[in-house]
């Protein structure tokens, strides 16, 4: 086509066809793909010779940023690039908008695959000559010479392999690839430079999935594993030798020869270390590429790849560490590899890398720690390694904030570690982020972490410092933010000065309890109020001013609302029932029959039963409500039925409540006494009847003549089995009433057969079926997916 360039332009016709647009994969640029059709015309204008050529133009957009007007920029691009047809203006605008919002590697995205072009030749393998694909056979010949010539030949082939366009042609040259694999297998111990260069070549092939079969065919992956293992052993030997010379120098500090020898050895060690780490880096990159196939990855795992990688974490070279941490991150998604990392204390070594000025290394390390933080034991290792204050300090770094918060959130899930946050600057930073959100929606990771931390008393005090609680209440009420209210509810559970701060906000909370508000929000407000067991709080005034009694009563009807809301209403009633006037107000409103109806409906739910019984327990303290409970309802009968419930907490609250009822009502007292003794007596009879009287095992039940003491008669007709009848068994064999009175007073406690009926009456709330006291905040754990 030389004639196209030298001929008369009048006889040359050029035409652009098929223009398509796309975005550049890595840069802020548009890629214009088009086809040029050139035709030579004859003297009469007829086409004589024609040629088509595919072309590409890259339009780099250096001025494009978050504030750029994409419409104006699109018009400018159209003006400057005539290849783009005016009809494609809308398409250009869309592509520019995509580029404007596309996240790059510095936006905490995954690191792109390491490219062969990322590696620069290091000292020892740099050559002045430039390789040519046409001279590949000459370079292969060099692989059969001495070590230096082999290095030169391998380096020239590496120059070609770095260009992906040459890989297909190199792939066709089986002789070259076979020779490279053979030299690597036979001579890698003789020269680190040779091993590194040839490994680089195969790494270039491993960067593309379609060439993995080639690399596997020559067993380069297994060879790299052997190389890494060998180099790690060499490193240990270097370290031991260096330590010996250092120790000798320190013992004889006056000996200048020892000093010079130590300095010489140290310089040699540093030189060897640089080359070794270059070899380790490229070998690990090659293995990381091959690990795309999980079967290949499993083979690496069986050869202890995790242990090798963790051992390399002690190094200082940041580029090598980046490859190692990236590899560990990929491996960490499998349970077996995660367990290997736990055994080798990888977390302790990773903690050394935080913080780091190398942003990509820091980000990758945090991602690995996030994967590991799903394991309870590894979270414990993170705390022991001092990661809580380190991660807290990273909250100020906007680039690493989200990852740090996710890891801290996982750590905060464990009650053992919550208190450690109080001694760091984590909570003040979190509170600042919360308040900086203004009226915008808060990040899930941020509020989740705050909710967990608020469940600890020390943290709660830090959160509420200054205007902390006031600002949280303002945001929660204004925006009806359920998650912020969950955090406030956790704060309200702690006794001491923190709880007293809520006195100023009782009205705000009570005002939210209405049918108009969202049910989830009302649940949190009710739960917060129910936690406020404060002596100075006038509950009667609150109930009247905000007309809460009708709301509470209506919500007690089974099916009137979700169970969560009904349960919070019951707990709230238990809290306000501590006040005498409130208890009377609630009793007059007919709440007690409503509670009994709810008890019938929810008798299978231990949490409901425990909290309803606790309300009865509170109400029998007050004279006005005690009479209503005892005389006008069947509550005592229900309590007697629940006295032997399987749940220990329900039994405890029932016993305490029935003891009070028995003290104030003689008739119910006798029924309760009879039922309690019938239960204990039945237990004892069942034990005797079920006892196996084996001759060999129980010889004391038989006399000298082998006749059973019990005989064939009814065991209860044998008076010698009982204690003497002084006050226990009457002449007619019946149990005397005084026996149970003595039992109640604890006078039979030393017999060893019967224990005290109940604990002393306590004003504390019961622990519920799930281990929480009603006056304590139920733990809310707001989870997010971070994997």
XYZ file of C-alpha atoms in Angstrom:
787
model
C 0.000 0.000 0.000
C 2.946 2.316 -0.435
C 1.155 3.758 -3.459
C -1.569 4.983 -1.130
C 0.884 7.327 0.501
C 2.733 8.541 -2.632
C 0.000 8.538 -5.240
C -2.138 11.446 -6.331
C -4.727 12.222 -3.632
C -7.357 12.711 -6.305
C -7.282 8.982 -6.982
C -7.284 7.935 -3.257
C -10.533 7.557 -1.336
C -10.628 7.022 2.443
C -13.786 6.247 4.463
C -14.350 5.609 8.202
C -16.853 2.843 8.989
C -18.275 1.062 12.050
C -17.337 3.438 14.862
C -18.009 1.941 18.330
C -17.411 3.393 21.798
C -16.326 1.851 25.080
C -14.578 2.854 28.315
C -10.938 2.107 29.030
C -10.656 -0.797 31.534
C -8.261 0.978 33.911
C -7.875 4.638 32.904
C -10.312 7.548 32.777
C -10.565 7.400 29.001
C -12.898 6.551 26.122
C -11.844 3.980 23.533
C -13.033 4.607 19.953
C -12.897 1.518 17.724
C -13.310 2.215 13.983
C -12.451 0.819 10.576
C -10.696 2.730 7.777
C -11.460 1.684 4.236
C -8.929 2.993 1.635
C -9.569 2.616 -2.088
C -7.478 3.633 -5.176
C -9.660 4.848 -8.004
C -8.831 4.590 -11.675
C -8.820 7.473 -14.169
C -12.507 6.930 -14.769
C -13.269 6.770 -11.032
C -13.659 3.013 -10.855
C -12.172 1.279 -7.722
C -8.983 -0.576 -8.523
C -7.193 -1.488 -5.249
C -8.779 -1.493 -1.766
C -7.679 -2.172 1.808
C -9.400 -2.183 5.213
C -7.695 -1.567 8.539
C -9.081 -1.689 12.092
C -7.986 1.282 14.179
C -8.337 2.452 17.750
C -8.218 5.906 19.324
C -8.010 6.570 23.062
C -9.484 9.835 24.360
C -8.003 10.457 27.817
C -10.147 12.578 30.147
C -7.722 13.985 32.729
C -10.162 16.672 33.863
C -12.963 14.200 34.677
C -13.795 14.149 38.395
C -16.802 13.860 40.717
C -17.956 17.441 40.054
C -17.554 17.430 36.253
C -20.606 18.283 34.129
C -20.732 15.180 31.922
C -23.115 16.767 29.392
C -20.734 19.649 28.663
C -17.745 17.329 28.548
C -19.553 15.020 26.107
C -20.167 17.919 23.700
C -16.504 18.913 23.956
C -15.416 15.348 23.167
C -17.706 15.327 20.116
C -16.231 18.601 18.862
C -12.615 17.459 19.171
C -13.090 13.925 17.853
C -14.695 13.959 14.389
C -14.691 10.156 14.309
C -17.740 10.074 16.598
C -21.044 10.667 14.815
C -23.266 13.429 16.335
C -26.018 10.856 16.918
C -23.862 9.196 19.593
C -23.945 12.209 21.954
C -26.265 10.461 24.403
C -24.060 7.361 24.426
C -20.958 9.470 25.152
C -22.755 11.117 28.088
C -23.653 7.709 29.547
C -20.080 6.426 29.216
C -18.724 9.574 30.875
C -21.208 9.189 33.723
C -20.049 5.584 34.190
C -16.391 6.657 34.267
C -17.223 9.425 36.732
C -18.757 6.955 39.200
C -16.510 3.956 38.594
C -14.476 2.991 41.638
C -10.752 2.396 41.203
C -8.177 0.467 43.177
C -7.532 3.442 45.460
C -11.215 3.342 46.390
C -10.642 0.144 48.346
C -11.508 -2.141 45.465
C -9.781 -5.444 44.867
C -6.291 -5.185 43.454
C -6.244 -5.982 39.760
C -4.339 -9.057 38.709
C -0.621 -8.525 38.760
C 0.540 -7.951 35.199
C 3.858 -9.075 33.756
C 4.527 -5.416 32.988
C 4.445 -4.678 36.740
C 7.808 -6.389 37.127
C 10.906 -4.455 36.249
C 14.220 -6.192 35.600
C 16.397 -6.205 38.699
C 20.143 -5.825 39.007
C 21.892 -8.812 37.516
C 19.569 -9.539 34.617
C 19.496 -6.210 32.825
C 20.703 -6.370 29.230
C 21.601 -3.649 26.772
C 20.382 -5.629 23.776
C 16.721 -5.753 22.731
C 15.090 -9.116 22.088
C 13.436 -10.017 18.787
C 10.801 -12.704 18.304
C 12.577 -13.745 15.100
C 15.716 -14.690 17.061
C 13.994 -17.023 19.509
C 15.952 -20.043 18.271
C 19.254 -18.272 19.029
C 18.066 -17.570 22.571
C 17.130 -21.220 23.052
C 20.629 -22.228 21.978
C 22.030 -20.116 24.818
C 20.104 -22.299 27.314
C 22.519 -25.127 26.556
C 25.641 -23.104 27.453
C 27.112 -22.200 30.852
C 25.134 -20.454 33.640
C 25.845 -16.903 32.505
C 24.793 -17.650 28.949
C 21.669 -19.417 30.246
C 20.794 -16.307 32.229
C 21.312 -14.153 29.120
C 19.144 -16.416 26.962
C 16.387 -16.615 29.590
C 16.440 -12.830 30.037
C 15.986 -12.223 26.304
C 13.056 -14.666 26.195
C 11.589 -12.908 29.260
C 11.709 -9.614 27.364
C 9.531 -11.229 24.707
C 7.179 -12.879 27.222
C 6.469 -9.573 28.939
C 4.565 -8.527 25.832
C 1.283 -10.528 25.808
C 1.203 -10.320 22.008
C 4.190 -12.684 21.861
C 2.786 -15.374 24.148
C 0.796 -17.147 21.429
C 3.893 -17.458 19.238
C 6.036 -18.596 22.166
C 3.390 -21.187 22.958
C 3.898 -22.727 19.510
C 7.629 -23.131 20.173
C 7.605 -26.332 22.224
C 11.382 -26.581 22.053
C 11.863 -23.238 23.799
C 9.346 -23.949 26.558
C 10.666 -27.457 27.119
C 14.229 -26.150 27.369
C 13.208 -23.445 29.858
C 11.359 -25.969 32.057
C 14.321 -28.380 31.968
C 16.878 -25.687 32.860
C 14.708 -24.460 35.726
C 14.282 -27.982 37.068
C 17.979 -28.848 36.835
C 19.794 -25.585 37.608
C 17.570 -23.496 39.907
C 19.780 -24.219 42.940
C 22.893 -23.035 41.116
C 21.689 -19.510 40.348
C 18.947 -17.408 41.930
C 19.069 -15.065 38.929
C 18.433 -17.946 36.523
C 15.612 -19.380 38.639
C 13.972 -15.970 38.995
C 14.140 -15.142 35.276
C 12.690 -18.458 34.080
C 9.989 -18.330 36.764
C 9.123 -14.842 35.464
C 8.608 -16.283 31.990
C 6.167 -18.914 33.190
C 4.496 -16.306 35.385
C 3.733 -14.317 32.236
C 1.875 -17.353 30.884
C 0.084 -17.914 34.208
C -1.361 -14.399 34.022
C -3.843 -15.702 31.446
C -6.199 -18.541 32.312
C -5.984 -20.103 28.844
C -2.255 -20.811 29.404
C -2.640 -22.503 32.799
C -2.678 -25.914 31.138
C 0.771 -25.201 29.684
C 2.228 -24.228 33.080
C 0.660 -27.297 34.685
C 1.982 -29.546 31.908
C 5.570 -28.650 32.768
C 4.821 -29.032 36.533
C 6.056 -25.523 37.216
C 3.674 -25.092 40.162
C 5.120 -28.064 42.071
C 8.629 -26.851 41.251
C 7.808 -23.396 42.637
C 6.597 -25.002 45.878
C 9.943 -26.802 46.182
C 11.851 -23.597 45.432
C 9.955 -21.652 48.107
C 10.453 -24.377 50.709
C 14.175 -24.532 49.948
C 14.607 -20.750 50.059
C 12.863 -20.541 53.446
C 15.289 -23.111 54.849
C 18.219 -21.143 53.396
C 16.860 -18.027 55.076
C 16.834 -19.795 58.443
C 20.443 -20.881 57.933
C 21.446 -17.297 57.063
C 19.747 -16.040 60.191
C 21.486 -18.607 62.399
C 24.869 -17.838 60.889
C 24.347 -14.115 61.280
C 23.286 -14.533 64.912
C 26.378 -16.584 65.692
C 28.701 -13.929 64.245
C 26.809 -11.188 66.003
C 27.044 -13.016 69.305
C 30.795 -13.587 68.810
C 31.274 -9.908 67.967
C 29.326 -8.798 71.043
C 31.338 -11.084 73.350
C 34.641 -9.776 71.994
C 33.728 -6.209 71.096
C 37.387 -5.163 71.026
C 38.212 -7.609 68.250
C 38.110 -5.561 65.053
C 38.400 -8.634 62.827
C 35.192 -10.057 64.258
C 33.499 -6.708 63.765
C 34.576 -6.507 60.119
C 33.559 -10.101 59.517
C 30.115 -9.426 61.005
C 29.645 -6.300 58.857
C 30.742 -8.154 55.747
C 28.371 -11.020 56.479
C 25.516 -8.589 57.087
C 26.091 -6.818 53.740
C 26.220 -10.174 51.937
C 23.058 -11.245 53.750
C 21.219 -8.108 52.615
C 22.293 -8.636 49.013
C 21.194 -12.273 49.049
C 17.932 -11.330 50.751
C 16.950 -8.886 48.005
C 17.416 -11.525 45.306
C 15.688 -14.218 47.333
C 12.641 -12.063 47.998
C 12.374 -11.258 44.287
C 12.348 -14.996 43.561
C 9.797 -15.668 46.309
C 7.570 -12.896 45.021
C 7.372 -14.102 41.440
C 7.009 -17.751 42.484
C 4.104 -16.866 44.791
C 2.480 -14.720 42.092
C 2.621 -17.664 39.719
C 1.066 -19.960 42.352
C -1.605 -17.375 43.151
C -2.603 -17.296 39.483
C -2.732 -21.083 39.277
C -4.843 -21.197 42.461
C -7.826 -20.046 40.381
C -8.491 -23.767 40.073
C -9.608 -25.013 43.515
C -8.170 -28.469 42.817
C -4.747 -26.929 42.251
C -5.208 -24.830 45.379
C -5.982 -27.981 47.386
C -2.696 -29.533 46.200
C -0.857 -26.434 47.433
C -2.645 -26.656 50.774
C -1.577 -30.295 51.122
C 2.026 -29.137 50.661
C 1.700 -26.649 53.571
C 1.371 -23.467 51.518
C -0.335 -21.708 54.461
C 2.572 -22.411 56.819
C 5.048 -21.126 54.230
C 3.078 -17.936 53.658
C 2.701 -17.202 57.370
C 6.442 -17.695 57.815
C 7.145 -15.093 55.095
C 5.009 -12.546 56.991
C 8.103 -11.830 59.120
C 9.808 -10.175 56.126
C 10.054 -6.414 55.557
C 9.679 -6.158 51.764
C 6.247 -4.573 51.269
C 5.723 -5.833 47.713
C 6.454 -9.398 48.805
C 4.165 -8.964 51.827
C 1.386 -7.713 49.542
C 1.543 -10.906 47.483
C 1.641 -13.066 50.631
C -1.324 -11.322 52.267
C -3.300 -11.437 48.992
C -2.649 -15.181 48.786
C -3.690 -15.718 52.415
C -6.848 -13.700 51.825
C -7.806 -15.956 48.933
C -7.062 -19.081 50.972
C -8.897 -17.837 54.078
C -12.363 -18.479 52.648
C -11.853 -22.216 53.223
C -12.243 -23.650 56.726
C -9.133 -25.842 56.605
C -6.908 -22.937 55.587
C -8.434 -20.702 58.233
C -7.654 -23.343 60.857
C -4.062 -23.546 59.610
C -3.762 -19.771 60.031
C -5.079 -20.075 63.585
C -2.509 -22.772 64.410
C 0.388 -20.715 63.026
C -0.726 -17.515 64.867
C -1.033 -15.597 61.607
C -3.081 -12.874 63.315
C -0.174 -11.890 65.541
C 2.073 -11.421 62.498
C -0.610 -9.546 60.568
C -1.067 -7.133 63.478
C 2.517 -5.996 62.860
C 1.445 -4.661 59.450
C -1.144 -2.289 60.931
C -0.889 0.598 60.426
C 1.147 0.745 57.224
C 2.040 3.560 54.865
C 1.586 1.152 51.961
C -2.143 1.694 51.372
C -2.696 -1.385 49.233
C -0.919 -3.640 51.737
C -2.929 -2.102 54.589
C -6.231 -2.543 52.748
C -5.473 -6.167 51.807
C -4.402 -6.972 55.369
C -7.666 -5.554 56.717
C -9.653 -7.634 54.233
C -7.832 -10.771 55.371
C -8.466 -9.920 59.027
C -12.128 -9.342 58.223
C -12.377 -12.847 56.775
C -10.663 -14.288 59.845
C -12.769 -12.258 62.295
C -15.775 -14.513 61.679
C -13.994 -17.102 63.856
C -14.396 -16.663 67.634
C -10.941 -17.945 68.563
C -9.267 -15.748 65.950
C -11.133 -12.701 67.273
C -9.623 -13.519 70.641
C -6.157 -13.598 69.031
C -6.844 -10.203 67.469
C -7.619 -8.694 70.865
C -4.519 -10.261 72.408
C -2.413 -8.889 69.536
C -3.584 -5.352 70.411
C -5.655 -4.795 67.285
C -8.522 -2.946 69.016
C -6.589 0.330 69.546
C -4.855 -0.043 66.158
C -8.126 -0.488 64.298
C -9.687 2.341 66.294
C -6.945 4.683 65.105
C -7.750 3.748 61.488
C -11.301 5.093 61.826
C -9.853 8.522 61.043
C -8.666 7.193 57.645
C -11.624 7.450 55.311
C -10.118 4.883 52.958
C -9.830 2.181 55.633
C -12.760 3.201 57.844
C -15.356 0.742 56.639
C -13.087 -2.322 56.851
C -11.903 -1.293 60.320
C -15.471 -0.820 61.533
C -16.512 -4.245 60.243
C -13.672 -5.973 62.111
C -14.351 -3.974 65.279
C -18.027 -4.887 64.974
C -17.181 -8.589 64.960
C -14.928 -8.133 67.999
C -17.672 -6.177 69.801
C -20.060 -9.124 69.452
C -18.180 -10.864 72.281
C -19.099 -9.510 75.729
C -15.577 -10.250 76.965
C -14.066 -7.605 74.709
C -16.618 -4.793 74.868
C -14.961 -3.091 77.849
C -11.659 -2.745 75.935
C -13.190 -0.106 73.662
C -13.640 2.328 76.534
C -9.860 2.813 76.833
C -9.376 3.731 73.161
C -10.411 6.711 71.047
C -12.885 4.485 69.198
C -16.101 5.692 70.881
C -15.431 9.453 70.515
C -14.681 8.897 66.812
C -17.826 6.827 66.348
C -19.951 9.466 68.061
C -18.450 12.154 65.830
C -19.316 10.083 62.749
C -22.868 9.578 64.034
C -23.402 13.306 64.540
C -21.712 14.184 61.243
C -24.341 12.135 59.405
C -26.895 14.865 60.065
C -30.167 13.778 58.506
C -28.534 11.345 56.098
C -28.975 7.619 56.513
C -26.292 6.140 58.744
C -23.986 3.356 57.543
C -25.105 -0.046 58.809
C -21.587 -0.883 60.049
C -21.404 2.308 62.097
C -24.713 2.016 63.951
C -24.288 -1.761 64.418
C -20.972 -1.217 66.186
C -22.508 1.535 68.339
C -25.422 -0.720 69.357
C -23.044 -3.459 70.519
C -20.747 -1.081 72.414
C -23.699 0.551 74.196
C -24.425 -2.789 75.892
C -21.347 -2.297 78.117
C -21.549 -0.029 81.170
C -18.108 1.580 80.764
C -18.757 2.290 77.099
C -22.196 3.700 77.914
C -20.660 6.264 80.247
C -18.257 7.405 77.509
C -21.085 7.588 74.954
C -23.260 9.704 77.254
C -20.485 12.164 78.145
C -21.346 15.797 77.465
C -24.423 15.989 75.262
C -24.034 12.480 73.863
C -27.369 11.107 75.072
C -29.198 14.334 74.279
C -27.928 14.349 70.682
C -28.824 10.681 70.198
C -32.339 11.239 71.539
C -32.781 14.252 69.273
C -31.789 12.254 66.169
C -33.854 9.197 67.118
C -37.059 11.147 67.803
C -36.713 13.503 64.853
C -35.924 10.838 62.261
C -37.812 7.958 63.941
C -34.550 6.034 63.654
C -35.141 2.526 65.029
C -31.459 1.581 65.107
C -30.423 4.684 67.062
C -33.261 3.910 69.484
C -31.884 0.384 69.866
C -28.596 1.977 70.885
C -30.393 4.251 73.378
C -32.239 1.241 74.776
C -28.945 -0.529 75.407
C -27.660 2.609 77.181
C -30.722 2.679 79.450
C -30.082 -0.751 80.950
C -27.064 0.296 83.042
C -27.549 1.291 86.668
C -25.765 4.313 88.080
C -25.291 7.832 86.718
C -26.096 6.792 83.132
C -29.653 5.769 83.974
C -30.289 9.023 85.862
C -29.574 10.978 82.657
C -32.771 9.524 81.178
C -34.969 11.468 83.593
C -34.821 14.426 81.189
C -36.049 12.280 78.300
C -38.915 10.286 79.831
C -41.469 12.634 78.293
C -39.912 12.363 74.822
C -40.013 8.578 75.028
C -43.561 8.382 76.407
C -44.817 10.704 73.678
C -43.725 8.170 71.027
C -45.922 5.397 72.426
C -49.036 5.654 70.291
C -50.829 3.816 67.526
C -49.656 6.355 64.942
C -45.971 5.473 65.324
C -44.280 2.533 63.604
C -44.454 -0.616 65.701
C -40.672 -1.265 65.602
C -39.995 2.234 66.909
C -42.612 1.904 69.671
C -41.052 -1.397 70.787
C -37.666 0.292 71.336
C -39.239 3.261 73.178
C -41.228 0.925 75.446
C -38.149 -1.186 76.109
C -36.170 1.932 77.037
C -38.875 3.156 79.427
C -39.173 -0.313 80.988
C -35.464 -0.153 81.844
C -35.849 3.083 83.827
C -36.175 1.657 87.331
C -35.396 5.033 88.917
C -36.671 5.879 92.430
C -37.229 9.562 91.619
C -39.436 8.859 88.602
C -43.165 9.556 89.116
C -44.670 6.842 86.931
C -48.250 7.718 87.885
C -47.793 11.205 86.478
C -46.264 9.819 83.264
C -49.139 7.358 82.755
C -51.769 10.061 83.259
C -50.098 12.819 81.257
C -49.514 10.651 78.197
C -52.674 8.508 78.647
C -50.663 5.291 78.448
C -52.993 2.988 80.438
C -55.520 2.453 77.587
C -52.655 1.780 75.149
C -51.083 -0.780 77.503
C -54.377 -2.523 78.189
C -55.405 -2.719 74.531
C -52.039 -4.239 73.573
C -52.455 -7.063 76.105
C -55.143 -8.705 74.011
C -53.721 -11.772 72.243
C -53.268 -10.997 68.542
C -53.653 -7.239 68.977
C -50.033 -6.712 67.878
C -46.791 -8.561 67.225
C -45.579 -10.699 70.131
C -42.481 -8.507 70.550
C -44.627 -5.452 71.233
C -46.983 -7.311 73.597
C -44.002 -8.626 75.572
C -42.566 -5.121 75.930
C -45.966 -3.930 77.208
C -45.928 -6.666 79.890
C -42.387 -5.696 80.925
C -43.418 -2.039 81.037
C -46.364 -2.907 83.316
C -43.963 -4.801 85.589
C -41.742 -1.706 85.848
C -44.524 0.782 86.670
C -46.138 -1.702 89.090
C -43.273 -1.029 91.514
C -45.059 2.244 92.261
C -48.027 1.826 94.674
C -50.313 4.358 92.997
C -49.490 3.001 89.519
C -50.266 -0.544 90.596
C -53.643 0.548 91.918
C -54.378 2.502 88.723
C -53.579 -0.521 86.582
C -55.615 -2.880 88.769
C -58.703 -0.654 88.513
C -58.380 -0.505 84.743
C -58.859 -4.261 84.454
C -55.319 -5.093 83.408
C -55.022 -8.127 85.722
C -57.772 -10.172 83.967
C -56.197 -9.161 80.663
C -52.844 -10.515 81.875
C -54.486 -13.796 82.903
C -56.088 -14.104 79.467
C -52.698 -13.433 77.874
C -51.114 -16.013 80.189
C -53.571 -18.618 78.909
C -52.815 -17.713 75.301
C -49.000 -17.679 75.747
C -48.574 -20.493 78.272
C -46.054 -22.264 76.008
C -43.809 -19.190 75.816
C -41.543 -19.101 78.884
C -40.603 -15.464 78.341
C -44.219 -14.304 78.431
C -45.051 -16.506 81.421
C -42.048 -15.295 83.422
C -42.794 -11.615 82.828
C -46.558 -11.925 83.555
C -45.849 -13.770 86.802
C -43.395 -11.011 87.681
C -46.201 -8.440 87.295
C -48.269 -10.459 89.795
C -45.235 -10.567 92.082
C -44.972 -6.763 92.008
C -48.688 -6.247 92.583
C -48.976 -8.438 95.702
C -46.572 -6.036 97.447
C -49.207 -3.306 97.435
C -52.307 -3.656 99.637
C -54.736 -2.247 97.070
C -53.637 -4.583 94.308
C -52.977 -7.527 96.641
C -56.680 -7.800 97.490
C -57.638 -7.642 93.818
C -55.124 -10.360 92.943
C -56.154 -12.670 95.796
C -59.917 -12.164 96.023
C -61.122 -11.059 92.604
C -58.976 -13.147 90.229
C -57.787 -16.690 89.775
C -54.151 -15.560 89.615
C -53.149 -17.604 92.735
C -54.542 -20.761 91.135
C -52.469 -20.120 87.998
C -49.409 -19.515 90.154
C -49.952 -22.832 91.955
C -50.106 -24.601 88.575
C -46.842 -22.924 87.544
C -45.125 -23.644 90.845
C -43.496 -26.775 89.407
C -42.786 -25.458 85.896
C -39.716 -26.828 84.130
C -38.223 -23.331 83.892
C -36.215 -22.498 87.033
C -36.852 -18.741 86.797
C -40.609 -19.204 86.544
C -40.538 -21.511 89.586
C -38.528 -18.980 91.563
C -40.869 -16.034 90.857
C -43.944 -18.210 91.527
C -42.564 -19.400 94.878
C -41.784 -15.869 95.999
C -45.212 -14.604 94.927
C -47.085 -17.498 96.575
C -45.164 -17.030 99.821
C -46.456 -13.446 100.017
C -50.030 -14.548 99.207
C -49.883 -17.304 101.844
C -48.726 -14.786 104.430
C -51.705 -12.475 103.864
C -54.517 -14.955 103.076
C -55.057 -17.954 105.347
C -57.313 -19.892 102.962
C -54.916 -19.619 100.036
C -52.080 -20.289 102.448
C -53.485 -23.726 103.308
C -54.013 -24.565 99.634
C -50.484 -23.505 98.799
C -49.062 -25.446 101.772
C -50.993 -28.584 100.823
C -49.903 -28.370 97.179
C -46.261 -27.842 98.081
C -46.203 -30.779 100.463
C -48.124 -33.008 98.043
C -45.457 -32.235 95.461
C -42.522 -32.969 97.756
C -44.160 -36.074 99.182
C -44.941 -37.310 95.654
C -41.308 -36.836 94.701
C -40.151 -38.920 97.636
C -42.671 -41.703 96.968
C -41.652 -41.857 93.339
C -38.006 -42.187 94.361
C -38.784 -45.105 96.688
C -41.087 -46.911 94.254
C -38.586 -46.676 91.395
C -35.604 -47.817 93.410
C -34.202 -51.131 92.222
C -33.733 -53.497 95.145
C -30.925 -55.587 93.719
C -29.579 -58.243 96.106
C -25.940 -57.702 95.183
C -26.158 -53.940 94.954
C -28.399 -53.223 97.972
C -27.631 -55.850 100.672
C -28.693 -53.554 103.495
C -32.368 -53.966 102.490
C -32.272 -57.619 103.587
C -31.915 -59.289 106.949
C -29.458 -61.982 107.983
C -31.841 -64.694 106.868
C -32.264 -63.132 103.446
C -35.779 -61.936 104.179
C -36.505 -58.481 102.926
C -37.151 -55.797 105.531
C -39.823 -54.499 103.258
C -41.412 -57.859 102.629
C -44.329 -58.186 100.321
C -46.442 -55.531 101.958
C -46.976 -51.884 101.033
C -43.881 -49.871 101.827
C -46.011 -47.181 103.499
C -47.286 -49.770 106.011
C -43.756 -50.242 107.403
C -43.467 -47.722 110.290
C -39.805 -48.653 110.839
C -38.959 -46.806 107.640
C -40.147 -43.495 109.097
C -38.738 -41.253 111.768
C -40.209 -41.534 115.266
C -43.726 -40.185 115.432
C -42.945 -37.215 117.615
C -44.741 -34.485 115.759
C -44.474 -36.027 112.296
C -46.709 -39.133 112.180
C -49.882 -39.164 114.239
C -51.514 -42.186 115.835
C -53.555 -42.719 112.685
C -50.482 -42.600 110.478
C -51.365 -39.195 108.955
C -48.926 -36.325 108.531
C -49.423 -33.683 111.202
C -49.978 -30.022 110.145
C -47.106 -28.931 112.380
C -44.665 -30.858 110.210
C -45.044 -28.582 107.237
C -44.973 -25.486 109.453
C -41.591 -26.612 110.824
C -40.491 -27.400 107.295
C -41.438 -23.875 106.193
C -39.513 -22.365 109.083
C -36.396 -24.250 108.051
C -36.275 -26.411 111.179
C -36.037 -29.599 109.089
C -33.281 -28.261 106.912
C -30.631 -30.456 108.576
C -32.312 -33.775 107.781
C -30.633 -34.017 104.441
C -33.834 -35.127 102.748
C -35.722 -31.872 102.285
C -34.440 -28.452 101.390
C -35.821 -24.976 101.842
C -39.011 -24.290 99.914
C -37.961 -21.015 98.387
C -35.411 -18.290 98.496
C -35.969 -15.130 100.458
C -38.354 -12.667 98.833
C -36.355 -10.380 96.624
C -37.306 -7.043 95.169
C -35.087 -7.776 92.164
C -36.664 -8.811 88.915
C -36.389 -12.443 87.835
C -33.958 -13.658 85.292
C -36.065 -14.614 82.316
C -36.010 -17.855 80.397
C -33.249 -16.478 78.191
C -30.946 -15.388 80.989
C -31.971 -11.705 81.097
C -33.570 -9.827 83.926
C -36.588 -7.791 82.873
C -34.929 -4.663 84.228
C -31.938 -5.343 82.006
C -31.747 -4.549 78.324
C -32.212 -7.439 75.954
C -29.111 -7.607 73.803
C -29.669 -6.532 70.258
C -27.177 -7.678 67.705
C -27.586 -5.911 64.358
C -25.734 -7.959 61.767
C -24.436 -7.134 58.314
C -22.951 -9.218 55.516
C -19.305 -8.395 55.030
C -17.972 -11.496 53.506
